[in-house]
Amino acid sequence: MGGAPSKLRKRDRLSLLLRRPNHQTPSLPSPSPSPSPLPGTGSGHHYAPSSCPPQPPSRPQSSSASLQNALPPLADPFLHDTLQRLSPQERESIQYYMPHGTEDIDFALRNAYTAAKKQQQLCDNNRWTWTCRGRMLCLRDEADKVTAFLDRFKSVGDIAANIDPVHVGLPWAGIRLILEVAISESRQMTALLTGLKTVLYMADRLRVYLQYLIQLAPSMAATTNFRNALLDFYAILLEFLAKALGSLQKNSPARIIEAVWSPQNYEAFSVKCDRIAQRTEIEARNCDRELDKQAHGILKQLQEKSYLGNLPVAGEAAFDSSDEGNKPCCLDQTRTELLEQIEQWVEDPHGQLIFWLKGAAGTGKSTISRTMAHKLKDRGQLASSFFFKRGEGDRSNTYRFFTTVALQLAEHLPSLRSKVAQALDGNSSVIRKTLEEQFEKLVLEPLSKAHKDLSIPATVVLVIDALDECERNEDIARILRQLERAKAVTTLRIFVTSRPDLPVELGFGEIDNKTHKDVVLHKIDNKAHKDVVLHEIDNKTHKDVVLHEINPSIIEHDITVYLKHQFAEIQKQRSRLQRSALPADWPGEKDLKTLVTLAVPLFIIAATICRFIQEPRAIPQDRLASLLASPTLISSTKLDDTYLPVLHQLIAEQDQADQDKFIRDFMEILGPIVTLAEPLSVCSISRLLKIPQVNVSHRLSWLHSVLDIPEDETLPVRLYHLSFREFLIDPQKHTRSHFWVNEQEMHAMLANACLDLLLQSDRLKSDICGLVDLGVERATISQEVITAALPADVSYACRYWVLHLEQSRKPLLDQHQANVFLQRHLLHWLEALSWLGRLSESVKQISILYSLAERGSKHFEFISDTRRFILQHRSLIDFAPLQLYSSALIFLPSASIVRMAFDKARLTKLRVTPQLIQNWSSELQKLEGHENWVMAVAFSPDGQLVASGSYDRTIRLWNTTTGEEMQKLEGHEDWVTAVAFSPDGQLMASGSYDRTIRLWNTTTGEEMQKLEGHEDSVKAVVFSPDGQLVASGSHDRTIRLWNTTTGEEMQKLEGHEDRVRAVAFSPDGQLVASGSHDRTIRLWNTTTGEEIQKLKGHEGSVTAVAFSPDGQLVASGSHDRTIRLWNTTTGEEMQKLEGHEDLVTAVAFSLDGQLVASGSDDQTIRLWNTTTGEEMQKLEGHEGSVTAVAFSPDGQLVASGSYDRTIRLWNTTTGEEMQKLEGHEGWVKAVAFSPDGQLVASGSDDRTIRLWNTTTGEEIQKLEGHEGWVTAVAFSPDGQLVASGSDDRTIRLWNTTTGEEIQKLKGHEGWVTAVAFSPDGQLVASRSNDRTIRLWNTTTGEEIQKLEGHEGLVRAVAFSPDGQLVASGSDDRTIRLWNTTTGEEMQKLEGHKGWVRAVAFSPDGQLVASGSDDQTIRLWNTTTGEEMQKLEGHEGWVTAVAFSADGKHLESNVGRFSISLDHDLLINNTVASVNCLDTKGRWVNYKGRRQIWLPHEVIPSCFTSHGNRLAIGHVSGRLTFFEAPLLT
């Protein structure tokens, strides 16, 4: 392949081994695959749904996407060449059990996973251990690892999105059968589990190498050697499995493992794996060396450009941006001493990391920052600059700070470019992660890697101006904590300016005082400034920092120079106008000295004076005189001395009679400008305030001295300095100034102005961008289109009306205008926010409205329902905004207030039945991000955070209100199994399979302690109530107590006879409870280490323990499926709580002790009354075992973690239990419409067939009799019969009216995978994994024909219109035509280069169409066998083909083709028939366009269509029906 790849070096390759295959982090998982068919039916399709709950993808697959799409280019030849390395017998065994599509993989994997869980339970019950290769193995742990590997692939979402020839080629059906072997003793179990574990681990390792191979140029000599090593690698794995599978066919199951996988066999296999892995790595390194460096460099540059281009930045924050670049720097001969001091600090090799220049508003900090940035850039020492500015959108956005810094690092220091890009390679989602992770990956790591790079100057500087103007005060300390982490990068200096505000002072107070140098820009020596600087930093607290205060005489000198310079400029300007020329000695030394006195120490005052005097409309001498004569020169503050004369002059220039009106008009503009959340242009202000634009411009013309007013009236009007706003809103001026702004009233006015604007006709409406396409993705629409639909004033109103309403501090009563707006425009508003990329803000905005609304009012209930609506559909709406009017409404509970209010707002014409649920469930949020099972959850003491620990080796902290991931804690070298917060919330403890406990700072994410001592996996951790101790429980059978300050081990508690799974402290800290696989709970004295109680009664391993808040009870959960409550004093069992249908894995008490929550492998959480033992709630929704539960401190929420990789938050107070939805009790595997479209038949894992009314969704019949999964269904042409096929190897015929079983057809030697009726209904054809097609008489049940000849599995069958022929397609790449009367093979059609997945006859029977994995459709003459046409050029496997009734069109899953009478075909570029309602990926399509995104609970497991109707079967056992309007 052309071009050089990004090198997967050894450390990179190995780091991928235990991750999910090809996992991409966003915030959004890959979509489910496109359908693969139920071959032979032409309309039935199978999906395998993801067990990892998907959200809308960043890019959905095209409609032609399929399993093949995900296969790498080398997939087929690689698998083929590997099989050639096996003996014929081994090859036969592997191929027989090899999967043949997503349904086969999922079928086998689901069963393999179930079998592994049973073996896991067997190991647990028997407590088996075994010594293998000198190491003691706990077989339960080995079973854990096998189930973990299987879980990675058991979901088809993973398989389809991450498929590779390694895993697609594994004989999954055989692995399933091996796991189902009955085991009676530990030696056999050791062989089975260690053998499979090694196969799965090495397959994962091989996959990583194959990813690298695919990137390499085939012409490289080293590539061939590398590929041969990989083929040998794969062959060793398949050979090992083939021996067992060969024995499977010859021996009894009990003898298989005994004969083939003895410990000796396994050890030999393990040695082979080690050797081939070493050889493969050597060959990979050889490829590294042979890569074409030049090509690699070009590709690298393109990749870097792409990665860096995706960084979200604050474009105007740089010192030389269009906004900042035109602002002044320090004049020559000003600030000389200070600038020299800063430059000395920059060049001092031993200088502190941070130089903090602090000063009051207007002291010239930003000017100094710009000056230094210019100097540093000229010398090549500027790393980055960021000038914060409150109210300027992204310039105050903390989450644009480090990304902007990172981009500038890459631009200013070319040698850092590749390092920043590398940080984004494979981790592009870091831009959406926490500040801490952004700094770590995008700034600190690149700088650290470049530490010794000679191309970088000895010192580079990051300039940060106005840190106090950061959007959120709490983020200031977070930024400073991260910057402090750069102290090890000796080449970096950080220059920071700010006001001496409390948040900044506190932030610097938290970091090491040795890291920063503090300089006060002004000397505080008068009462006017006593409230500005909170404290001076003294030498005692910062003993290593030399503090300086700027001498007032220096400031006076600098301001004098500045004023002289500016007045000289004014003289020059006026001299050009002869009549306006100023005297040469103007303004005179006396006046100049007065002005200097007025200004010192605030430069902003000097600048404002100059702008006021030099306004073009003014006479400079008059302005200066009025200023000097102003009575405010004796006012209490410097700002009054400056701004009041400016404003009073405006009044003085008006007629006496007009002054009051002038002030009103003036403040009508000025008040909103200083209150706006971000600046707006003149034209936007005009539209928002409903004031003619010419009037706005005229009034603003008086304010050039205090406002930056661009000539272009589409650009924002800005304050020159925030001090002007502070001056206007100062409450002390309420009675002393005409110009006082009542901030609260102004917010109320702006809230109303925003709502008035948004309520105007056509300001907000459905599909505001005019796109029509409901499936369009936000990311595909240009900013120009969005801006045209949502101009700045409308955008502002959408974003900030809630903020202004909140700041007005007025209650939200039912009659408030906001309620009218939401009732009318809620969906339009959310759509607008989504197009603006601000949908996440809606969660906080709705929470604000919730707090303002009157409890019990109708509007309160509406807002509450709206919050649930947004939390459920936020990801989807952000991805595809117009799904607001489709999927988001359709799948709301029927009783939802939002649904009832806006049901008529749907933009889709499709009708959906039945309704999903009636009421909201207790699930409030689903937190996604972990890449593997979530094993532990815990709430912070204040309930603001929930922590989760996962097998992906990370701990994550989540905001419980918004669901945002706040921290990602990394450091563990193996699975994380336990998490706990300290009582003060400052620390997080985690336990891991790496045998360590780690303590983390929850604010910074820093690892504080690493506690080592356990000799096996740590399974539980908990803090003592005083936070002084951490208790840990381990598989080494001990509990240990650790000092959290020193990390010292204080106690080692021994006595358990098996692994410890759970620990808990009593509320007084005097006791520790522990639960173990020895089926006991033990209570220990934490001071003496003495065992106080031994609680016995459970009949299985104890997996969880918890104390009640009063310490009187201990709850325990067990593998015996019960929870038991024990008296801690007497040891008596008080309650036995039964109801779970599988192992209990977690327990927790509510804060008041009234409830116990339990989690189980049955995928539910249950809440129990601790007094009565009654089950109060059953919380359902997880799609994997529940591994952890925790109550929030207020008892309102329960958090749960699960194997489905999610954390879910549940409301415990609603009492709402998710409704029991009618349907199958297992996965729906097959669906088919009746000929008239009135009925749908469905077949399921629950061994039943059900008949449904497609109009009402009502279940009509339940057909029972099969002894295995039902895999295929079909209606007879007259609709009187339904045929069903099953993995019990039978076909059954049922009367659709009575539900009676008419026939049971037996003969197949393998699973029946498809059935089809002949056109006259006299025959049924069936295909099976035994590679045969059989024809049956529907009346007598007699087998008429057994059609044999295919050399691979048969994938598709179809009858000709006259019933004389049957066509079959197979994995052997052929289509065969059979005579239904004689059974004779009439034609063998060859030409396809991949498996044939679909066949169909034309209406006249003259043609047969075939679809294949080779991505072609071929038309064949049924008489001659000649290939008439080959259609190619589309993407993806062809999995379904069908002729239209008139024979003029050919429909397929990859396109629609028009057929002329002479059978010539022309491709029509439409993807689907205009008359077709179908589903592809996660979308339901109508007329070839996406209509409805399918949420997780309705992802298809199979589907079928009939005219204007579509039926979808689901893993849950339910069916959903879609009906389109009849076409005219």
Short mmCIF file of N, CA and C in Angstrom, two decimals, residues 1277 1317-1323 1361-1363:
data_model
loop_
_atom_site.label_atom_id
_atom_site.label_comp_id
_atom_site.label_asym_id
_atom_site.label_seq_id
_atom_site.Cartn_x
_atom_site.Cartn_y
_atom_site.Cartn_z
N PRO A 1277 -47.76 -18.99 0.93
CA PRO A 1277 -48.33 -17.97 0.03
C PRO A 1277 -49.76 -17.57 0.37
N PHE A 1317 -41.25 -21.15 1.45
CA PHE A 1317 -42.30 -21.90 0.79
C PHE A 1317 -42.17 -21.79 -0.73
N SER A 1318 -42.58 -22.85 -1.42
CA SER A 1318 -42.69 -22.78 -2.88
C SER A 1318 -43.88 -21.90 -3.23
N PRO A 1319 -43.94 -21.39 -4.48
CA PRO A 1319 -45.04 -20.48 -4.85
C PRO A 1319 -46.43 -21.07 -4.67
N ASP A 1320 -46.56 -22.39 -4.83
CA ASP A 1320 -47.88 -23.00 -4.66
C ASP A 1320 -48.12 -23.47 -3.24
N GLY A 1321 -47.15 -23.30 -2.38
CA GLY A 1321 -47.31 -23.69 -0.99
C GLY A 1321 -47.22 -25.18 -0.73
N GLN A 1322 -46.91 -25.98 -1.75
CA GLN A 1322 -46.87 -27.42 -1.58
C GLN A 1322 -45.55 -27.91 -0.98
N LEU A 1323 -44.52 -27.08 -1.13
CA LEU A 1323 -43.20 -27.48 -0.64
C LEU A 1323 -42.67 -26.42 0.34
N PRO A 1361 -40.45 -18.83 -9.84
CA PRO A 1361 -41.89 -18.52 -9.79
C PRO A 1361 -42.79 -19.72 -10.09
N ASP A 1362 -42.32 -20.64 -10.93
CA ASP A 1362 -43.16 -21.80 -11.24
C ASP A 1362 -42.91 -22.97 -10.29
N GLY A 1363 -41.96 -22.79 -9.32
CA GLY A 1363 -41.70 -23.83 -8.35
C GLY A 1363 -40.87 -24.98 -8.88
#
